[in-house]
PDB file of C-alpha atoms and ligand atoms in Angstrom:
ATOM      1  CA  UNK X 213      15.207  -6.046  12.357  1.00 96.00           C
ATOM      2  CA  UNK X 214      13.094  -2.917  12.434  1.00 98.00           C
ATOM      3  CA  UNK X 215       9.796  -1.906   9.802  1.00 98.00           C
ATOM      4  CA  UNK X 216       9.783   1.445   8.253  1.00 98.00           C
ATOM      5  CA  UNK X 217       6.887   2.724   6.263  1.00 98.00           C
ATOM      6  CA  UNK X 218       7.659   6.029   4.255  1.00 97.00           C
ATOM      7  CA  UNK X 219       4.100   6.691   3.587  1.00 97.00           C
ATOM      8  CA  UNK X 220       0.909   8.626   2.313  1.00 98.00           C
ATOM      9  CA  UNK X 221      -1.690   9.378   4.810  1.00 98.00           C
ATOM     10  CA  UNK X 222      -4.804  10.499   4.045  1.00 98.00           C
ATOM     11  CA  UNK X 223      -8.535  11.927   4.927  1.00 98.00           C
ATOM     12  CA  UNK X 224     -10.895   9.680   2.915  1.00 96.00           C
ATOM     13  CA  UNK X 225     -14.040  11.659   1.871  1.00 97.00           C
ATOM     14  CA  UNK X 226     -16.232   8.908   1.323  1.00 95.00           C
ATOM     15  CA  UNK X 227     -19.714   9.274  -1.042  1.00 95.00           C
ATOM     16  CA  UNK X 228     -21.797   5.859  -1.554  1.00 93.00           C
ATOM     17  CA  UNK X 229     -23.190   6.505  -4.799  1.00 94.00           C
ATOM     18  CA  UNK X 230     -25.723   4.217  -6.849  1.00 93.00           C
ATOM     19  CA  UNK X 231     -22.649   3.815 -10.120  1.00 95.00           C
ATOM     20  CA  UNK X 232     -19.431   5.651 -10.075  1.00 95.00           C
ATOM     21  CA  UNK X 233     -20.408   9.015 -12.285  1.00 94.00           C
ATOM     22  CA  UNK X 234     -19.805   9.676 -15.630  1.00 93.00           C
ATOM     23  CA  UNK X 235     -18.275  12.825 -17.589  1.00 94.00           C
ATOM     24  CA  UNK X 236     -21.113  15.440 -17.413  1.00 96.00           C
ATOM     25  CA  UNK X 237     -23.326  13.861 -15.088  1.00 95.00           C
ATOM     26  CA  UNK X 238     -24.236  14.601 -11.485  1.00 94.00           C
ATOM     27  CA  UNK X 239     -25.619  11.941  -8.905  1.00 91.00           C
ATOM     28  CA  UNK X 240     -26.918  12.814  -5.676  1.00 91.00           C
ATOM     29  CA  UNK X 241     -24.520  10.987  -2.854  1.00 92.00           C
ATOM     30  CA  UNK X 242     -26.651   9.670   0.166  1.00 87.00           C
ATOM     31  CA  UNK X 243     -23.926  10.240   2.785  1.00 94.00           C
ATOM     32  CA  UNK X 244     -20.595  11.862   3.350  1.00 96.00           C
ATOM     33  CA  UNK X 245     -18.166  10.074   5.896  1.00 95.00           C
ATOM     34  CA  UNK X 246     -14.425  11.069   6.566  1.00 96.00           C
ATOM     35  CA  UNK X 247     -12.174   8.221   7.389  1.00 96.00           C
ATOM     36  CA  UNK X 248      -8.453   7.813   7.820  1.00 97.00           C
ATOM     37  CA  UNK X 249      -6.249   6.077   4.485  1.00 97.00           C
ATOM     38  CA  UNK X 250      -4.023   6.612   2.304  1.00 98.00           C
ATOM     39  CA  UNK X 251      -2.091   3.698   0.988  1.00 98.00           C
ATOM     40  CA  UNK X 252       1.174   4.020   3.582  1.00 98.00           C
ATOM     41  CA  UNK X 253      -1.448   4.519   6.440  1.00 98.00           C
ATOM     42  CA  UNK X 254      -3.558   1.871   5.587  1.00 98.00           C
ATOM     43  CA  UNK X 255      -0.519  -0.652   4.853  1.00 98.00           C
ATOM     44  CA  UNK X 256       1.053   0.289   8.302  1.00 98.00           C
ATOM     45  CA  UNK X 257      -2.421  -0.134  10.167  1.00 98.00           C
ATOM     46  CA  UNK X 258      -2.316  -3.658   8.232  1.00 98.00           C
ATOM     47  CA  UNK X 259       1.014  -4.220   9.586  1.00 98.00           C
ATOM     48  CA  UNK X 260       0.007  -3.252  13.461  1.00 98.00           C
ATOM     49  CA  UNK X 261      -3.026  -5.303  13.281  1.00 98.00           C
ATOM     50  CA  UNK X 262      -1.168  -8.319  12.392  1.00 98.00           C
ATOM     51  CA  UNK X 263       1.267  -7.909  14.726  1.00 98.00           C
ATOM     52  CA  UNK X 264       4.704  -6.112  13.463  1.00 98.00           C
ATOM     53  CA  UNK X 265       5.834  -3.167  15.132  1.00 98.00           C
ATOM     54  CA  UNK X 266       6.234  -0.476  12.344  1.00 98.00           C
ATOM     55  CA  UNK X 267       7.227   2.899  12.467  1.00 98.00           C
ATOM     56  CA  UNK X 268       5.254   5.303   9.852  1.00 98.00           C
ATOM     57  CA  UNK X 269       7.226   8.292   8.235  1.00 98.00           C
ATOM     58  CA  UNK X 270       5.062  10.988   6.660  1.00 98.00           C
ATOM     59  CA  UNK X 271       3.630  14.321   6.943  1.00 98.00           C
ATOM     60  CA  UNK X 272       0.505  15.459   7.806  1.00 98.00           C
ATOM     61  CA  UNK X 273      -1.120  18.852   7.342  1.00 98.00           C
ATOM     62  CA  UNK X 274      -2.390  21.692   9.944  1.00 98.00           C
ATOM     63  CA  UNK X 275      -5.939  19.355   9.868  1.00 97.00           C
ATOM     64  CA  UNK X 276      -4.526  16.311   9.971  1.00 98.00           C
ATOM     65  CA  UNK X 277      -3.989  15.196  13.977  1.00 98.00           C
ATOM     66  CA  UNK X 278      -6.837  12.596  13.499  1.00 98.00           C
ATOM     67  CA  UNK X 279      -4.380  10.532  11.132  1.00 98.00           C
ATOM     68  CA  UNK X 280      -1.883  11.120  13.858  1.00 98.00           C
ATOM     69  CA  UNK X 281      -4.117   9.775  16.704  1.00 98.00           C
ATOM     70  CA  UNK X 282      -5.525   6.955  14.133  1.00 98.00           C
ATOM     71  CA  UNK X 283      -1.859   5.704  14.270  1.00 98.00           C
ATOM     72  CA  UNK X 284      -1.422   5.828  17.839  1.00 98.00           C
ATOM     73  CA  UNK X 285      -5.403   3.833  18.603  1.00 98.00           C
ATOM     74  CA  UNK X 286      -3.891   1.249  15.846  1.00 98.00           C
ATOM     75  CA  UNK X 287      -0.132   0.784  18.089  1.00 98.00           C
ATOM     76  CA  UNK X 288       1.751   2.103  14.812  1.00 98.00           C
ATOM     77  CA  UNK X 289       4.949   3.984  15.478  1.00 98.00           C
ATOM     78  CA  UNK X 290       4.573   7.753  15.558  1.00 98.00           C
ATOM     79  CA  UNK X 291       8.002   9.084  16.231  1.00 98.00           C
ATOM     80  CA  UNK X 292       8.360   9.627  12.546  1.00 98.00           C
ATOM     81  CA  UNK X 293       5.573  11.623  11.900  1.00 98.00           C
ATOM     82  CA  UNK X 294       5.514  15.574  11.445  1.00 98.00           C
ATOM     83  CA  UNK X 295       2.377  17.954  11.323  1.00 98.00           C
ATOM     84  CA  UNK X 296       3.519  20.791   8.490  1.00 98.00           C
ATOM     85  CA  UNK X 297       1.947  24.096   7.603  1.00 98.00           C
ATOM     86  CA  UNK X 298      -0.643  23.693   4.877  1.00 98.00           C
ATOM     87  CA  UNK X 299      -3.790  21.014   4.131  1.00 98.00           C
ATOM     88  CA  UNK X 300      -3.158  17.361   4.880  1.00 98.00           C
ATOM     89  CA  UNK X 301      -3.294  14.665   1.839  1.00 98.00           C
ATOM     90  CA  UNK X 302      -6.977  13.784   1.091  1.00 98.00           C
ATOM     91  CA  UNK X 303      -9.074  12.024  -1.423  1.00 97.00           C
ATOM     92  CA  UNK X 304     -12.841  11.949  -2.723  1.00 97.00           C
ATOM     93  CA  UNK X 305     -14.286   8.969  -2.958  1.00 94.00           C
ATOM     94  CA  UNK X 306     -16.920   7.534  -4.450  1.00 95.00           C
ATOM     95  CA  UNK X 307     -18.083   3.808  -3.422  1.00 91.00           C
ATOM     96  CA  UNK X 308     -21.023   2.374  -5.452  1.00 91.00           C
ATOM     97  CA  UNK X 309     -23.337  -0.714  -4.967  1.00 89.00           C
ATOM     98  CA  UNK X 310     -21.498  -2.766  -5.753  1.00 87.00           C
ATOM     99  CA  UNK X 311     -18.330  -2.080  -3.311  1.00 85.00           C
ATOM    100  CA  UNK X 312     -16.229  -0.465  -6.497  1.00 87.00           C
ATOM    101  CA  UNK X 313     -14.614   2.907  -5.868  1.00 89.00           C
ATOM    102  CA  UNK X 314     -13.248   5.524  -8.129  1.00 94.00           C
ATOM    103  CA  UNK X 315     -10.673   7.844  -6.245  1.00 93.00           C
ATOM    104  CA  UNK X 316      -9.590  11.669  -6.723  1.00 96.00           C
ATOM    105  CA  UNK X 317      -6.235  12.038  -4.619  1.00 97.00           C
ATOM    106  CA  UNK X 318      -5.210  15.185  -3.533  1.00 98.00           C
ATOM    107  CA  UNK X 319      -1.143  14.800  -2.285  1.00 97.00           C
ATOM    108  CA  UNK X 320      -0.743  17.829  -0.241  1.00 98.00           C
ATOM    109  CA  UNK X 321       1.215  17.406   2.442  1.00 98.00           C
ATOM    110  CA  UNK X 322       2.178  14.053   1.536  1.00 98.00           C
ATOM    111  CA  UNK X 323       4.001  15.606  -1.834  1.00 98.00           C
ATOM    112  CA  UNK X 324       5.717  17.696   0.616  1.00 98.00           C
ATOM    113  CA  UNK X 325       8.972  15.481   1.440  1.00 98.00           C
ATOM    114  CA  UNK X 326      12.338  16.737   1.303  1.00 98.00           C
ATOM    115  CA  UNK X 327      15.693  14.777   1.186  1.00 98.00           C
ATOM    116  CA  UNK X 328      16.766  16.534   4.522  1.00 98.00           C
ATOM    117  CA  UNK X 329      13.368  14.735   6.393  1.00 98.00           C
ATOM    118  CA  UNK X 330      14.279  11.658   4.269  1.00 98.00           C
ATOM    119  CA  UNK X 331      17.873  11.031   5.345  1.00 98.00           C
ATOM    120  CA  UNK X 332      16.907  11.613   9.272  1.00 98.00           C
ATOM    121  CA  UNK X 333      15.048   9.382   9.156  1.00 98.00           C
ATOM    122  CA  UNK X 334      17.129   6.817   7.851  1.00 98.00           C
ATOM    123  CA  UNK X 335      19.908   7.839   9.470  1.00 98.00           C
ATOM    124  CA  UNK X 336      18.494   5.641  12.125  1.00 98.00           C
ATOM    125  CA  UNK X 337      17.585   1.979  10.180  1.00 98.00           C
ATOM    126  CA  UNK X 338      20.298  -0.249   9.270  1.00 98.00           C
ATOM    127  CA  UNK X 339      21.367  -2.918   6.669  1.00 98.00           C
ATOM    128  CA  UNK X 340      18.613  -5.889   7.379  1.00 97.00           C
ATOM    129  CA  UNK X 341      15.610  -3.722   8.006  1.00 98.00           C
ATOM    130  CA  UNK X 342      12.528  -3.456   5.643  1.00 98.00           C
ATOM    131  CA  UNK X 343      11.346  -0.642   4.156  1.00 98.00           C
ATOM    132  CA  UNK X 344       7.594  -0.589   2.837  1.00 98.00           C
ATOM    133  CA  UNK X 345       6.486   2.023  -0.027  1.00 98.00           C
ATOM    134  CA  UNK X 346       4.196   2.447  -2.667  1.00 98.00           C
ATOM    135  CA  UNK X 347       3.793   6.033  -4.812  1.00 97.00           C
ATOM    136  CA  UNK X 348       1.413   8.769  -3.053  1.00 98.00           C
ATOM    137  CA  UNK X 349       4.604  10.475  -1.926  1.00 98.00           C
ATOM    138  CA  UNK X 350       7.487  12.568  -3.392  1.00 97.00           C
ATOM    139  CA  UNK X 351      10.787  11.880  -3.884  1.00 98.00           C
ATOM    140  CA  UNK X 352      10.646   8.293  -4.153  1.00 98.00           C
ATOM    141  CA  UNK X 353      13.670   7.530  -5.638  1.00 98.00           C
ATOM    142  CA  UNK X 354      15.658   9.739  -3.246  1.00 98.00           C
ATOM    143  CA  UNK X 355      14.484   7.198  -0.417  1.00 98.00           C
ATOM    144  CA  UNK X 356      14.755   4.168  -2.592  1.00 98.00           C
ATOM    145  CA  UNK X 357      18.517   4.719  -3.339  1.00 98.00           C
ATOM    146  CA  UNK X 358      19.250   5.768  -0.049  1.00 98.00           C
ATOM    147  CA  UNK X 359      17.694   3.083   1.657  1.00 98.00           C
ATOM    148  CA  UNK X 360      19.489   0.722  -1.030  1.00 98.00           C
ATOM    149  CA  UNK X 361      22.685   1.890   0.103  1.00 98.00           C
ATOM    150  CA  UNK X 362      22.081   1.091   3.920  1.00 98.00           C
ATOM    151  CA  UNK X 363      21.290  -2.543   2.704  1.00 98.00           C
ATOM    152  CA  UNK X 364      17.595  -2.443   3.545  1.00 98.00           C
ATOM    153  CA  UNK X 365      15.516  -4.368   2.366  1.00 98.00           C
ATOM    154  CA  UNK X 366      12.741  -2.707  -0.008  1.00 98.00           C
ATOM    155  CA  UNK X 367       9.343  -3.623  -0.673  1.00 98.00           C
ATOM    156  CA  UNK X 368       7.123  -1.854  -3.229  1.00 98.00           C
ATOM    157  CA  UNK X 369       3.845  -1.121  -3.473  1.00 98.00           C
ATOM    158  CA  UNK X 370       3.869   0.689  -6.908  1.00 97.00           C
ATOM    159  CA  UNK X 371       0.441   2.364  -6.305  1.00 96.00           C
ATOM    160  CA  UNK X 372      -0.728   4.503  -8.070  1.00 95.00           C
ATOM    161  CA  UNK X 373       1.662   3.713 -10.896  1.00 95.00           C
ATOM    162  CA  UNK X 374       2.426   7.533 -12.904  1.00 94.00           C
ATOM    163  CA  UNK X 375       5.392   8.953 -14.465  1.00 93.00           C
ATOM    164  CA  UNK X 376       7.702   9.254 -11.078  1.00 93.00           C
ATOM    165  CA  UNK X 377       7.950   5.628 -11.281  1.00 95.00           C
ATOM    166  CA  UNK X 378      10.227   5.726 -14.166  1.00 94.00           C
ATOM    167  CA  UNK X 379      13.000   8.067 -12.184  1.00 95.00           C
ATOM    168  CA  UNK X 380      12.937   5.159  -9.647  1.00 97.00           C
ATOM    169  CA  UNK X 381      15.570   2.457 -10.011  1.00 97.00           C
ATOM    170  CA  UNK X 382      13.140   0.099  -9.675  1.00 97.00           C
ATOM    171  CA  UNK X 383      16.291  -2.772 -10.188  1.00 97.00           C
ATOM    172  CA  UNK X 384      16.867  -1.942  -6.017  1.00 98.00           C
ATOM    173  CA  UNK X 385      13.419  -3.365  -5.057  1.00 98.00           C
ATOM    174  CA  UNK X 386      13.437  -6.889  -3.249  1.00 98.00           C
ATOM    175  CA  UNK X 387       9.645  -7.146  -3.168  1.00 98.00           C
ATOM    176  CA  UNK X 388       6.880  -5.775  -5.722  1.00 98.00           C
ATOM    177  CA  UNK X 389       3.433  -5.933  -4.607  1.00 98.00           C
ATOM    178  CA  UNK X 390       1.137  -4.724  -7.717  1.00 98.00           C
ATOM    179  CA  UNK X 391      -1.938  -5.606  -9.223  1.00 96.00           C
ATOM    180  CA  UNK X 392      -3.111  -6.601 -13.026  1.00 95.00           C
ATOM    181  CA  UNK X 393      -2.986  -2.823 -13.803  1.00 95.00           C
ATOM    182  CA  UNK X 394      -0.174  -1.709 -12.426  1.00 96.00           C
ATOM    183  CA  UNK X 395       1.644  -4.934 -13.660  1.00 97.00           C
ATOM    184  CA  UNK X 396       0.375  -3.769 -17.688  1.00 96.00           C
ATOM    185  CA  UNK X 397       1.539  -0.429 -17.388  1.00 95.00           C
ATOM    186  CA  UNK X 398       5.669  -1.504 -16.122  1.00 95.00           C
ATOM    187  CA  UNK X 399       5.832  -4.083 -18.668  1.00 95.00           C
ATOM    188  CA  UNK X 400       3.063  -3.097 -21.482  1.00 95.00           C
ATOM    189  CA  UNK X 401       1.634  -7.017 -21.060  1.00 97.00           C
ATOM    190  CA  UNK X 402      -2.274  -7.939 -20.115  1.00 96.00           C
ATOM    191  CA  UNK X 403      -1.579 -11.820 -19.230  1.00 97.00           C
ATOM    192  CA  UNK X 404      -1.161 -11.908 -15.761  1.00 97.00           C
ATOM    193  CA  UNK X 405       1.830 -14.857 -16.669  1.00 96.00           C
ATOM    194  CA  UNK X 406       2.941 -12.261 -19.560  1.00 97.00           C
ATOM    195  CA  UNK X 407       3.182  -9.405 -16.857  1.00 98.00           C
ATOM    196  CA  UNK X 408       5.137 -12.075 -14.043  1.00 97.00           C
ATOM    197  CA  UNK X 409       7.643 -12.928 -17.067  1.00 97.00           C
ATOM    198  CA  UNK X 410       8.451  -9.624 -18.439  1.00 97.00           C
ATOM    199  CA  UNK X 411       8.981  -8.747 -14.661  1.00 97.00           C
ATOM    200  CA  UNK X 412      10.793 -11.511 -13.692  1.00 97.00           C
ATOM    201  CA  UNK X 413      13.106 -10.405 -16.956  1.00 97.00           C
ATOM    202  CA  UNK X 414      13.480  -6.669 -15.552  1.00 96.00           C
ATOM    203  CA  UNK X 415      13.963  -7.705 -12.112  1.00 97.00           C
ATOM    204  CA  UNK X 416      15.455 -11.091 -11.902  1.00 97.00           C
ATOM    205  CA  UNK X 417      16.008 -11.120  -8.268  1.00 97.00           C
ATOM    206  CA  UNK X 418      13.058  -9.549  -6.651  1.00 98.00           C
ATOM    207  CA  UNK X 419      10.037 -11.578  -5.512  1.00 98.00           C
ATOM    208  CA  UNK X 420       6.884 -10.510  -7.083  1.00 98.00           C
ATOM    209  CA  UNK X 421       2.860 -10.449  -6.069  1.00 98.00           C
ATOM    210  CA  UNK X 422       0.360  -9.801  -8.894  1.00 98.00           C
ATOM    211  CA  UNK X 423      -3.006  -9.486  -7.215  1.00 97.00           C
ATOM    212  CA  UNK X 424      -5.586 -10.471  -9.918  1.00 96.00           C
ATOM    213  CA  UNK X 425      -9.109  -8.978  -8.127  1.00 90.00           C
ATOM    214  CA  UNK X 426     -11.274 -11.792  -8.346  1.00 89.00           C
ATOM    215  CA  UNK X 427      -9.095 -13.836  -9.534  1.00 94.00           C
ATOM    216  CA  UNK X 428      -6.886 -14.496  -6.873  1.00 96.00           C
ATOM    217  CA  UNK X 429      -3.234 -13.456  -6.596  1.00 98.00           C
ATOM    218  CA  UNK X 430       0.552 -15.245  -7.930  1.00 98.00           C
ATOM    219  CA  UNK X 431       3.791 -14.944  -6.386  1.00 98.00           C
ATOM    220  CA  UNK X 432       6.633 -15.394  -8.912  1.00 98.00           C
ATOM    221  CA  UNK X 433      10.413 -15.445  -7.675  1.00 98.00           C
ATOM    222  CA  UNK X 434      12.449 -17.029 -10.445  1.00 96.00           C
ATOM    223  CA  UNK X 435      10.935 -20.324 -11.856  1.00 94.00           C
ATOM    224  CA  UNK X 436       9.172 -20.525  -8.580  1.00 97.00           C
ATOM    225  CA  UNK X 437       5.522 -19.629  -8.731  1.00 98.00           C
ATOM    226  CA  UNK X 438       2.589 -19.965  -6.265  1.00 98.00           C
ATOM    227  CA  UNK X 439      -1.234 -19.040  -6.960  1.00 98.00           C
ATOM    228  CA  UNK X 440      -3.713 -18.129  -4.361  1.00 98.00           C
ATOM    229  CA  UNK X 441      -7.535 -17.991  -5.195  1.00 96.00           C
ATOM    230  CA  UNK X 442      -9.913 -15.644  -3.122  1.00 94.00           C
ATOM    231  CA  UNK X 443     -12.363 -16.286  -0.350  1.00 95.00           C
ATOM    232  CA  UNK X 444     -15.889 -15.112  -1.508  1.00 94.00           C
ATOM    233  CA  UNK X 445     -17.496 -12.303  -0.074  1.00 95.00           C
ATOM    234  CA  UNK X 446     -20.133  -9.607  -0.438  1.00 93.00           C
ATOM    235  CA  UNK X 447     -18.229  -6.882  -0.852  1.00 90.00           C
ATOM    236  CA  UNK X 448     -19.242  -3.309   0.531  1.00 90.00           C
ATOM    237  CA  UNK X 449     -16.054  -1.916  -0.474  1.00 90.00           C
ATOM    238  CA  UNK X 450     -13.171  -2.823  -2.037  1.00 91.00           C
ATOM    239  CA  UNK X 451     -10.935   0.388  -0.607  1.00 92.00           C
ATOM    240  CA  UNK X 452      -7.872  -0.657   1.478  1.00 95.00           C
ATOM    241  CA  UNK X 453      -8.150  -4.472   0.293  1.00 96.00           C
ATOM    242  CA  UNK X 454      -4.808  -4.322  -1.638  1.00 96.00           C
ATOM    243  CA  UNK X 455      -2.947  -2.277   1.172  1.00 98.00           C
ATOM    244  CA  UNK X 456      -4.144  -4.975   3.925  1.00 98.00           C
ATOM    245  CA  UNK X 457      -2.825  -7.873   1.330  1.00 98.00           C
ATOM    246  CA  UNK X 458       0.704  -5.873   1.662  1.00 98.00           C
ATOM    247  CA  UNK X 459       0.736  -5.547   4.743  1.00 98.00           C
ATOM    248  CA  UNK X 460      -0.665  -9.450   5.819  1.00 98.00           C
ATOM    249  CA  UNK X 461       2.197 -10.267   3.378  1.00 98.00           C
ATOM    250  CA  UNK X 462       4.786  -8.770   4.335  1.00 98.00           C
ATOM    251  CA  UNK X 463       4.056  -9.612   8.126  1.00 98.00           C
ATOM    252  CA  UNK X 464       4.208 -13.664   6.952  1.00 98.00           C
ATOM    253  CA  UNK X 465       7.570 -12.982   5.585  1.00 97.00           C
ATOM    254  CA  UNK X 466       8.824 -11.396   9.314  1.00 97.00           C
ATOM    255  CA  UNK X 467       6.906 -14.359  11.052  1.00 97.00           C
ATOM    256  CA  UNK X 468       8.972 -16.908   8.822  1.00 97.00           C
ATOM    257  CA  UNK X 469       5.697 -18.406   7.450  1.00 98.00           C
ATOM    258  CA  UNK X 470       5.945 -20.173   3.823  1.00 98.00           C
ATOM    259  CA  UNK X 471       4.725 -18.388   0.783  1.00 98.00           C
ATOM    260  CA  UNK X 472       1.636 -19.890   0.404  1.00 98.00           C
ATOM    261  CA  UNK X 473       0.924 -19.564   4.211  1.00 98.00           C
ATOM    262  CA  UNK X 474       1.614 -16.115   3.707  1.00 98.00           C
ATOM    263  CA  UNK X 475      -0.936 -15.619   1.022  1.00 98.00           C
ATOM    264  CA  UNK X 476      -3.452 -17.186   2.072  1.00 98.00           C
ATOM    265  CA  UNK X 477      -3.119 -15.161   5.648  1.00 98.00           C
ATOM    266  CA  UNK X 478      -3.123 -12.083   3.068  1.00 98.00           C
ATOM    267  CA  UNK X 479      -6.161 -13.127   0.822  1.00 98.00           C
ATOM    268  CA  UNK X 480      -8.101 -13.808   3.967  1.00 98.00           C
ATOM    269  CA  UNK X 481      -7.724 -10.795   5.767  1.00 98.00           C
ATOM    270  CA  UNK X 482      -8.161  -8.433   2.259  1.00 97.00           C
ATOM    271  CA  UNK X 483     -11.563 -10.773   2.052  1.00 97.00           C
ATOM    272  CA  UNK X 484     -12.624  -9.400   5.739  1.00 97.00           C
ATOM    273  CA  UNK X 485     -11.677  -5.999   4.509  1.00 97.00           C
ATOM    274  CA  UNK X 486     -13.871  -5.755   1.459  1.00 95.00           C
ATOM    275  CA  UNK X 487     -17.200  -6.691   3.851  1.00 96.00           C
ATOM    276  CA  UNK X 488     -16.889  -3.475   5.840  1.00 95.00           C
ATOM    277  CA  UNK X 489     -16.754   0.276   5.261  1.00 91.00           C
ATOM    278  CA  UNK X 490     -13.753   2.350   5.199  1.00 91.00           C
ATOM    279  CA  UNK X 491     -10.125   2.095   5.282  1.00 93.00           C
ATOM    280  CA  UNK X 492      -8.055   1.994   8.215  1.00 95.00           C
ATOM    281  CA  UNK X 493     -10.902   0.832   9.816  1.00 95.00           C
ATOM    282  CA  UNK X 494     -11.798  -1.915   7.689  1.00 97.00           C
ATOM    283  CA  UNK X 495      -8.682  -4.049   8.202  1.00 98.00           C
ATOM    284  CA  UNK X 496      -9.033  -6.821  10.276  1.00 98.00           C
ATOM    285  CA  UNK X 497      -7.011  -7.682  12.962  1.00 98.00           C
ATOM    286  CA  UNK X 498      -4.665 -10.927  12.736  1.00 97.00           C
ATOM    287  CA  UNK X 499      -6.760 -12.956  15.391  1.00 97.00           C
ATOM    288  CA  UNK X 500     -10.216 -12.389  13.414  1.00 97.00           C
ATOM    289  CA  UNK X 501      -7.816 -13.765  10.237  1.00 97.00           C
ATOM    290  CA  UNK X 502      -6.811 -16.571  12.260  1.00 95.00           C
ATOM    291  CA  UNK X 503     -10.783 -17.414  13.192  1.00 93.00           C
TER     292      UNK X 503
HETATM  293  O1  LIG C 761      -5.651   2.089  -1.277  1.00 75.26           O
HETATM  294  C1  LIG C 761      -6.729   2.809  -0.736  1.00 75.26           C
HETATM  295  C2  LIG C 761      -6.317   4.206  -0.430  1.00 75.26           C
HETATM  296  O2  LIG C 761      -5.998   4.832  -1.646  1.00 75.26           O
HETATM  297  C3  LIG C 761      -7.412   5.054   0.174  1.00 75.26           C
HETATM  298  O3  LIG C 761      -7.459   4.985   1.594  1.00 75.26           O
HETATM  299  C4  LIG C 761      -7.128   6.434  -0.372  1.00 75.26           C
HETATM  300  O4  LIG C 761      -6.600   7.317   0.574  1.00 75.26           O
HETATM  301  C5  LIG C 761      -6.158   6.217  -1.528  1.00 75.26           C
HETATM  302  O5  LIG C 761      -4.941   6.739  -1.244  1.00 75.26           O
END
């Protein structure tokens, strides 16, 4: 059983800031740092560091060899990968004092898929093998039907949720990872239990994760339900936390672990996350989650 990622990468521009700015104001930022993210990046880096080998499919532009060697320090699968004409994907950033972000996300070359690139590289994963997404990348439902018809098994990320969604048959997904927000805007419901059962009545057979923030996280598959709470922290900042849940939970499912197990491996490690800096960087590896 092999992991594929079709994923976003992206240069984080990163501004701590004393509140995230509102219209017509300016703030002075006290620093400027450029990381590696992007949701696909950071949930294959999440992956690595907990142990699953996972290749990474995605484009990055004529700057973007950093995200290419970030992969390669992090043991994530590069053979994927293709460096295109134009800028890579990148976002702006702003982290206040309180750890919260606000993002602006640029696609570029991540926006840049076609169904040729697509279906080569699927032309070599078979019925069994996962396939991890989430929605900073194009054509979306060209890779979830195609991977659907291999027999692979997909798990969604659907971050950030926008109009492309709905072009999606999301009915093909085994696995939805999505937060409180995300879970309002499929199902128009602001209960988190409102949001699992209008899902769970959309989807009957996929397994669901609603991460709540603070509150902790629920896994719904049929009339089975689990709840995790959170590990308290001081948070620096929150960026990457949900993308190292994903992929801490989706490495429990590979190592046969239970659901709770698996949760609780994924709160932990997005806990350790929110206490540094950063993306890729952030995400802790699986022995430090262990400790
Ligand atoms: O989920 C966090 C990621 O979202 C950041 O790394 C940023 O690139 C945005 O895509």
């Amino acid at each position: 059983m092999k992991v594929l990622n079709f994923g976003s990468l992206n240069i984080d521009y990163v501004y701590p800031v004393d509140h995230i700015i509102i219209p017509g104001e300016t703030e002075p930022a006290g620093d400027v740092m450029e990381n590696c993210g992007g949701k696909g990046l950071n949930q294959s880096i999440a992956l690595a560091k907990a142990g699953v080998k996972v290749y990474h499919a995605g484009l990055v532009g004529e700057e973007g060899q950093l995200l290419i060697d970030k992969c390669i320090e992090n043991n994530v699968d590069t053979t994927y990968l293709r460096k295109i004409p134009g800028r890579s994907g990148h976002t702006i950033i702003q982290v206040d004092k309180n750890g919260q972000n606000s993002i602006i996300l640029f696609g570029g070359s991540n926006r840049k898929f076609t169904k040729e690139y697509i279906d080569e590289v699927l032309s070599d994963f078979e019925k069994g093998d996962i396939l991890v997404l989430q929605n900073e990348v194009n054509l979306l439902d060209h890779i979830i039907d195609e991977a659907y018809k291999k027999g692979m098994m997909i798990v969604l990320n659907p971050s950030p949720y926008d109009s492309s969604l709905e072009k999606c048959d999301l009915g093909k997904i085994s696995l939805f990872l999505l937060n409180e927000i995300e879970g309002e805007q499929i199902t128009g419901k602001k209960d988190p239990d409102e949001i699992l059962e209008e899902l769970v009545k959309k989807f009957p057979e996929a397994k669901i994760v609603l991460t709540l923030g603070s509150e902790g996280s629920i896994y719904r598959h049929k009339d089975e339900i689990y709840r995790q709470g959170i590990f308290k922290v001081k948070a620096v900042d929150t960026t990457a936390a949900g993308d190292t849940f994903t992929g801490y939970f989706i490495s429990s499912i590979i190592d046969g672990l239970s659901v709770p197990e698996g949760l609780e491996m994924a709160a932990k490690a997005s806990s350790i996350t929110v206490t540094r800096p950063g993306a890729t960087d952030s995400i802790p590896l699986r022995k430090e989650v262990v400790q």
